[in-house]
mmCIF file of C-alpha atoms in Angstrom:
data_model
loop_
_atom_site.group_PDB
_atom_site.id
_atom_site.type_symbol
_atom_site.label_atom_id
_atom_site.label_comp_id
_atom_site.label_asym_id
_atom_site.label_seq_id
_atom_site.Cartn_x
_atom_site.Cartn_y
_atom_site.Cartn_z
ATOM 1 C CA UNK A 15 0.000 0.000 0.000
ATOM 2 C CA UNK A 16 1.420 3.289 -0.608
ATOM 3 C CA UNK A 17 1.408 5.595 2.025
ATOM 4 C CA UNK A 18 -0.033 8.605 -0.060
ATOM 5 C CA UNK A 19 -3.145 7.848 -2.712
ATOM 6 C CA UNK A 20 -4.648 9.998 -5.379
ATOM 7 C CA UNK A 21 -7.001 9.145 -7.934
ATOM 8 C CA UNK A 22 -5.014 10.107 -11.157
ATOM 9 C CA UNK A 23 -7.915 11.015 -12.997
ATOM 10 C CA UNK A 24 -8.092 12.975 -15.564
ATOM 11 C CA UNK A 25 -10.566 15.011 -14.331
ATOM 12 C CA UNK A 26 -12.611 17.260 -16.626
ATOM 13 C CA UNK A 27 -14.877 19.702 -15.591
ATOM 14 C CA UNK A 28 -16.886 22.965 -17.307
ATOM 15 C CA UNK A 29 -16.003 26.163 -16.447
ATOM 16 C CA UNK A 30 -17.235 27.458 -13.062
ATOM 17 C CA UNK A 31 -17.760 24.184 -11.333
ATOM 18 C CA UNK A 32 -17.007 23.271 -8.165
ATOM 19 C CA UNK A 33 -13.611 20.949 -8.345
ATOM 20 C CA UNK A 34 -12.968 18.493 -5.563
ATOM 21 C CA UNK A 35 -9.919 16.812 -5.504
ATOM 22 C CA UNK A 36 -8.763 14.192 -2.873
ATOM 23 C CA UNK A 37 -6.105 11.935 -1.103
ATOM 24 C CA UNK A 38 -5.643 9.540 1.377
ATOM 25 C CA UNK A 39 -2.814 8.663 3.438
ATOM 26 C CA UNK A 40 -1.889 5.452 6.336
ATOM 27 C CA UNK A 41 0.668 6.821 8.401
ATOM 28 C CA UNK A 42 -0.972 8.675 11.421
ATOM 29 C CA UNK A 43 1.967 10.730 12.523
ATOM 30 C CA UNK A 44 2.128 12.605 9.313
ATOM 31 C CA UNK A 45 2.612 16.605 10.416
ATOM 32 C CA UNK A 46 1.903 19.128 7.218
ATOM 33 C CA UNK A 47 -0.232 18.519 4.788
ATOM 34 C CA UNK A 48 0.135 20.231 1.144
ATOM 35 C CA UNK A 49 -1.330 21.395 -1.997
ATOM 36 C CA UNK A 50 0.998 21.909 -5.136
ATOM 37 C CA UNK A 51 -0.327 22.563 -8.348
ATOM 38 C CA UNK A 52 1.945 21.487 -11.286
ATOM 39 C CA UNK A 53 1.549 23.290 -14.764
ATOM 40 C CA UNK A 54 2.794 20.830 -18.412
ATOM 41 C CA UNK A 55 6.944 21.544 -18.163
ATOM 42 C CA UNK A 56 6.849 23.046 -14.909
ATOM 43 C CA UNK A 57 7.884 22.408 -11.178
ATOM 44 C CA UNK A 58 5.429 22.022 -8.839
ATOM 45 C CA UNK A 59 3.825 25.222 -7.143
ATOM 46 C CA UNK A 60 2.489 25.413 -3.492
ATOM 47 C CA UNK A 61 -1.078 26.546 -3.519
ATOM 48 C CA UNK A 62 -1.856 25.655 0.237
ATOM 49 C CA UNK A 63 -0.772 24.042 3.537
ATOM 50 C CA UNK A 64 -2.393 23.077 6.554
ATOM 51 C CA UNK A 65 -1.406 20.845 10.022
ATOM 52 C CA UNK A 66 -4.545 20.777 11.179
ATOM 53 C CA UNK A 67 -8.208 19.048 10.712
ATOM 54 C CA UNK A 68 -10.782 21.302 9.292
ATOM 55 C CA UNK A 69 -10.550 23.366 6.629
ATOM 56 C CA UNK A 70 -8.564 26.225 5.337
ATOM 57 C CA UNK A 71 -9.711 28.910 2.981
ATOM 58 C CA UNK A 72 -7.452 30.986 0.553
ATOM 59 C CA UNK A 73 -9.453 32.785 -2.458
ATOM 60 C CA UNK A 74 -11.020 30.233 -4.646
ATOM 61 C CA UNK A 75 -9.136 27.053 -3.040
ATOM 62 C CA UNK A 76 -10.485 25.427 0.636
ATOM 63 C CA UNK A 77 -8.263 22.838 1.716
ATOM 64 C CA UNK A 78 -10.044 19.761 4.065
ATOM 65 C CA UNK A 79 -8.301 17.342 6.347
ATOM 66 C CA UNK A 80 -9.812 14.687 8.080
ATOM 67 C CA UNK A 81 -7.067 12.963 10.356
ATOM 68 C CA UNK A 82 -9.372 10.770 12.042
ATOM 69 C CA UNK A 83 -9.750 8.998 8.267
ATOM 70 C CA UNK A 84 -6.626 9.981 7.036
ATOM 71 C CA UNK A 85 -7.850 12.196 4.046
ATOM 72 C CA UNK A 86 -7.285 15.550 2.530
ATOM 73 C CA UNK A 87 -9.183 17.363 -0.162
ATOM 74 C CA UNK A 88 -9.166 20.486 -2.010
ATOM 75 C CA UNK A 89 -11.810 22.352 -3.006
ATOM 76 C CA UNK A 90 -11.660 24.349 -6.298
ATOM 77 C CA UNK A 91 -14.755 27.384 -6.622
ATOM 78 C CA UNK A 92 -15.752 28.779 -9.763
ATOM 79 C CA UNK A 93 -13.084 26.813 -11.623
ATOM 80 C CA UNK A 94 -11.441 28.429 -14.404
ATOM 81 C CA UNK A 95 -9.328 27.611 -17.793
ATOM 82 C CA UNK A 96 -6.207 28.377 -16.279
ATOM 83 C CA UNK A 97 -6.693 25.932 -12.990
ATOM 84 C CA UNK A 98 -6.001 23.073 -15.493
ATOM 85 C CA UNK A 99 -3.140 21.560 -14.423
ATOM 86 C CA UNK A 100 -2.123 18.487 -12.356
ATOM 87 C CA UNK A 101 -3.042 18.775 -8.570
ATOM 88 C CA UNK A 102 -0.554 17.090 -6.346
ATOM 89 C CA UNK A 103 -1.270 16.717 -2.492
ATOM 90 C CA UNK A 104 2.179 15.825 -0.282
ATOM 91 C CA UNK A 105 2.609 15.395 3.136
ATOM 92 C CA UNK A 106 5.206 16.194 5.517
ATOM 93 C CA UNK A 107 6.287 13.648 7.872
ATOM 94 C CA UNK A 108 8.861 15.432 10.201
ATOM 95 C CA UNK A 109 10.743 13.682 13.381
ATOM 96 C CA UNK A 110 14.684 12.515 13.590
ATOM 97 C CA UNK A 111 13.986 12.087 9.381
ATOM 98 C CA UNK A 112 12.337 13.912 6.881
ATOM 99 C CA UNK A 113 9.748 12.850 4.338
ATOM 100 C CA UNK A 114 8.002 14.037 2.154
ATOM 101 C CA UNK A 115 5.851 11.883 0.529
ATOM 102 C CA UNK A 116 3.766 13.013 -2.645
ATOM 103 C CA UNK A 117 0.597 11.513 -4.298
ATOM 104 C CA UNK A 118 0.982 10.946 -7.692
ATOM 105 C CA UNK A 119 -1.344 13.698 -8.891
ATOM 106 C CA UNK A 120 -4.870 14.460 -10.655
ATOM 107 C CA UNK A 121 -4.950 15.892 -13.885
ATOM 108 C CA UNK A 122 -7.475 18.838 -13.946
ATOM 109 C CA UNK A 123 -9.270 19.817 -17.227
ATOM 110 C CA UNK A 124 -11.693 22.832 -16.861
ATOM 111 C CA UNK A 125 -13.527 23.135 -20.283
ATOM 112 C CA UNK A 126 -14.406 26.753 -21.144
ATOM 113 C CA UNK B 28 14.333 37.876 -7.754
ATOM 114 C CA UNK B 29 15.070 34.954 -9.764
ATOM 115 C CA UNK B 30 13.530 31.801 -8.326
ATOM 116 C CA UNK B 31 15.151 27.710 -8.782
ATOM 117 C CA UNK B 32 16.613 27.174 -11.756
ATOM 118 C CA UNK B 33 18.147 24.543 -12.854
ATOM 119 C CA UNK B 34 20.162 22.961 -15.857
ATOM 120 C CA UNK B 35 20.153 21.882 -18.523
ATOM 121 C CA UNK B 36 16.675 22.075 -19.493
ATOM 122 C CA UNK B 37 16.415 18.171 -21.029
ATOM 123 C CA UNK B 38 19.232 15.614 -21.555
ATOM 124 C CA UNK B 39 19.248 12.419 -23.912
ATOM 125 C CA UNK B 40 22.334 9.765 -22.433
ATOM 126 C CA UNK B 41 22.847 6.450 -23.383
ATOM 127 C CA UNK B 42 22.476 3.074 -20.868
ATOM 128 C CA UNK B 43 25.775 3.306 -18.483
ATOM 129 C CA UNK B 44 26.881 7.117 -18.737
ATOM 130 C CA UNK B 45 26.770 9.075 -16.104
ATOM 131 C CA UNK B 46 25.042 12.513 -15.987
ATOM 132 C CA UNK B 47 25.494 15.578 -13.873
ATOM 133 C CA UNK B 48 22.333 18.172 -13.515
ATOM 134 C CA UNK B 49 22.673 21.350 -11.625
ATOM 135 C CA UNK B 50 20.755 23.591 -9.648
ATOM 136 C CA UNK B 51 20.764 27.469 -7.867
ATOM 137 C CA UNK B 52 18.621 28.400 -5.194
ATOM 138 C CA UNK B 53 16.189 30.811 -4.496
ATOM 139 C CA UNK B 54 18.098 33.760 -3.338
ATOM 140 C CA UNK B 55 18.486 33.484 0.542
ATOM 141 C CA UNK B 56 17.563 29.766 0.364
ATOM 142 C CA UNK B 57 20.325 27.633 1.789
ATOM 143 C CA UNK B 58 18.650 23.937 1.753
ATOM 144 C CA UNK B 59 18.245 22.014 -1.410
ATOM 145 C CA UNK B 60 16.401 18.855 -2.123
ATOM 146 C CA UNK B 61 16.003 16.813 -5.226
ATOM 147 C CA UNK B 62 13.319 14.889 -6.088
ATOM 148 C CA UNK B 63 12.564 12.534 -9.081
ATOM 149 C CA UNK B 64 9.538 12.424 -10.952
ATOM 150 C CA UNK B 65 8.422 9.659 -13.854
ATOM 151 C CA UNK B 66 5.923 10.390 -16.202
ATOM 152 C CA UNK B 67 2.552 10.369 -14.867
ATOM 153 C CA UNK B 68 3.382 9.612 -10.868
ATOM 154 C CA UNK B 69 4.372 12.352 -8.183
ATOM 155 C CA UNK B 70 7.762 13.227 -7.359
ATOM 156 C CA UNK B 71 10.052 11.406 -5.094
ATOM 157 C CA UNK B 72 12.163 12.525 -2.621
ATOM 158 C CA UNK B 73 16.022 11.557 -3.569
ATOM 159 C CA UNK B 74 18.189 13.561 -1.046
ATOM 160 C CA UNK B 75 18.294 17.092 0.885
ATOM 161 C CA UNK B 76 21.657 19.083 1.170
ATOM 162 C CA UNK B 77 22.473 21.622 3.907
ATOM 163 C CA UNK B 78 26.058 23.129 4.829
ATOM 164 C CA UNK B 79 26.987 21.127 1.817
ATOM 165 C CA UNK B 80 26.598 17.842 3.927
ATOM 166 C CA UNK B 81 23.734 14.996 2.816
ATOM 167 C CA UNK B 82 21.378 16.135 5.350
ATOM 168 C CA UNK B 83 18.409 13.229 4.182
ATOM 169 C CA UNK B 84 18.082 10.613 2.043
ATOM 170 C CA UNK B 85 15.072 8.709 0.662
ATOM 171 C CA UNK B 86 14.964 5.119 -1.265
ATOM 172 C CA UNK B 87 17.798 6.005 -3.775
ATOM 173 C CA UNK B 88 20.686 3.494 -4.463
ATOM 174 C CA UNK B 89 24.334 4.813 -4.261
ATOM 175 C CA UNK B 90 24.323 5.002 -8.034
ATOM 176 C CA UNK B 91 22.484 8.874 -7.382
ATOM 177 C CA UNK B 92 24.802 11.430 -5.367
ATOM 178 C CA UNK B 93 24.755 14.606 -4.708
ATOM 179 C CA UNK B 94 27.136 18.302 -3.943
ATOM 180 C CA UNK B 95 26.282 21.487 -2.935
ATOM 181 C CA UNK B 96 28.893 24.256 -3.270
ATOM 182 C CA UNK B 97 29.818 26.823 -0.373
ATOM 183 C CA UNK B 98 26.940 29.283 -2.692
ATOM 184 C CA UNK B 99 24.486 27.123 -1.734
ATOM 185 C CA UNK B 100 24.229 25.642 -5.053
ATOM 186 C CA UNK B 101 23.816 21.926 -5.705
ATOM 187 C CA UNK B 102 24.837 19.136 -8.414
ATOM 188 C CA UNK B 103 23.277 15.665 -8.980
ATOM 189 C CA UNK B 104 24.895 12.835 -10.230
ATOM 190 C CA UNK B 105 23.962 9.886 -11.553
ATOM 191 C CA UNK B 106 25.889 6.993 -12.160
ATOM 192 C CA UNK B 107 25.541 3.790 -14.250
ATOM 193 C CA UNK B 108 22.642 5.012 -15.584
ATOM 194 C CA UNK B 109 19.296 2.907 -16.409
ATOM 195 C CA UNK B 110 16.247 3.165 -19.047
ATOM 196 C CA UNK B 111 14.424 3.348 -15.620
ATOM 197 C CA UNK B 112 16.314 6.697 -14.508
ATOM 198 C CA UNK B 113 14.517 8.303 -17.764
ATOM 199 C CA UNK B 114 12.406 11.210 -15.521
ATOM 200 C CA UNK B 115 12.072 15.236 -14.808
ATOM 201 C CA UNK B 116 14.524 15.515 -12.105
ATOM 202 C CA UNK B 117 13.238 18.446 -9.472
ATOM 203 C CA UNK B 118 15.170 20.694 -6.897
ATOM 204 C CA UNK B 119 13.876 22.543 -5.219
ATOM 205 C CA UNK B 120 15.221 24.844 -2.191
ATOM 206 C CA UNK B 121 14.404 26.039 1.000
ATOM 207 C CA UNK B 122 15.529 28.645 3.846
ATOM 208 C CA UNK B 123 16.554 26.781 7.148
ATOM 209 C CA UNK B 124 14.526 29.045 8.913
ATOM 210 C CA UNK B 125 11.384 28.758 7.253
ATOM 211 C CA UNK B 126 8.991 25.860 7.670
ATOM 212 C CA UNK B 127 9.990 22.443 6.108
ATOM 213 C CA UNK B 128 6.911 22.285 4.091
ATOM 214 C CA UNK B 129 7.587 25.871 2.232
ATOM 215 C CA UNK B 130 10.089 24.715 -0.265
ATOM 216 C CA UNK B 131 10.169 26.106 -4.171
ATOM 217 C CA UNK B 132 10.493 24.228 -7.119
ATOM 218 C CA UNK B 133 12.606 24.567 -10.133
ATOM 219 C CA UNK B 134 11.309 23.655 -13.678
ATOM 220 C CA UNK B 135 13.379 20.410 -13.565
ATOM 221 C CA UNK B 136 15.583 19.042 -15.762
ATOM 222 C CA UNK B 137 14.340 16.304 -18.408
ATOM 223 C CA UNK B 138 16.354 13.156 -18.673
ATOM 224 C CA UNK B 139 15.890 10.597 -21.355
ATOM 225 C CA UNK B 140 17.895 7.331 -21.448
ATOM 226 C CA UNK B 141 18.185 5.410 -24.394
#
């Protein structure tokens, strides 16, 4: 079992939907829990990051953790052209090592 | 303020060469990590450098080492190489104050083994 799952998709949606995208994880002492979004050719980019259960807001993106089930989601409003891209969740696992661990993305396809 | 960037931009070797890929740091960054990432999964941690000492490693055989320079900048090497080594290779760097999770990501460096 992997430690980190995402569903790879691809995902496509029309323009202005609501996009949920989601992973779970089975090691319990994971510590931050991460959002990157990676464009075609590019490095990934941190949209969001969050240690805690609930939820977390920033513009159009709400990230959701659920530690008591081990998963994460993020939220997408009003979804535009340019949030196409592949959405990769990670999570930070820090004690005497570090690790990172990263899902293996969703592809997200938001049809004008 | 330039961000990552790294070196060259894609690479074709052949089975058995060895490769060397380069990175620079975001300005005031002093950590840098390297990641690889095959086509169509996430990437995967390969080592961290700090001080220009191996600070972590993940699940990466000897064949994949690593330098960074007293300017913070870092080399990868890989040995011996395999088809299976074909990937975007990622660094990305940090600040050793900053959080662990708030690290930036170069474009990566294409690598194609034939």
């Amino acid at each position: 079992q992997k430690e980190v799952e995402q569903d790879p998709g691809p995902l496509s949606v029309p323009e202005g939907a609501i996009v949920s995208l989601n992973c779970t994880y089975s090691n319990s002492a994971f510590q931050y829990f991460m959002w990157y979004r990676q464009y075609s050719r590019k490095g990934p980019e941190l949209l969001m990051y969050t240690y805690s259960s609930g939820n977390k807001e920033d513009g159009r993106f709400t990230a959701q953790v659920d530690k008591s089930s081990k998963y994460i989601s993020l939220f997408i409003r009003d979804s535009q052209p340019s949030d196409s891209a592949t959405y990769l969740c990670a999570i930070l696992f820090v004690d005497s090592s570090y690790k990172l661990i990263f899902g293996s993305g969703t592809r997200l396809l938001v049809r004008p | 303020d330039a961000g990552v960037t790294q070196s060259p931009t894609h690479l074709i070797k052949t089975r058995g060469q060895q490769v060397t890929l380069r990175c620079s740091p975001k300005s005031g960054h002093d950590t840098v990590s390297w990641y690889q990432q095959a086509l169509g999964q996430g990437p995967q941690f390969i080592f961290q450098y700090y001080e220009e000492e191996e600070r972590q490693r993940g699940n990466f055989p000897d064949r994949f080492s690593g330098h960074q320079f007293p300017n913070y900048s870092s080399e990868l090497n890989v040995n011996a190489l395999l088809l299976g080594d074909s990937a975007l290779y990622l660094c990305a760097s940090s600040p050793t104050t900053g959080p662990d999770y708030e690290q930036y990501f170069g474009p990566g460096t294409r690598l194609t083994v034939t």
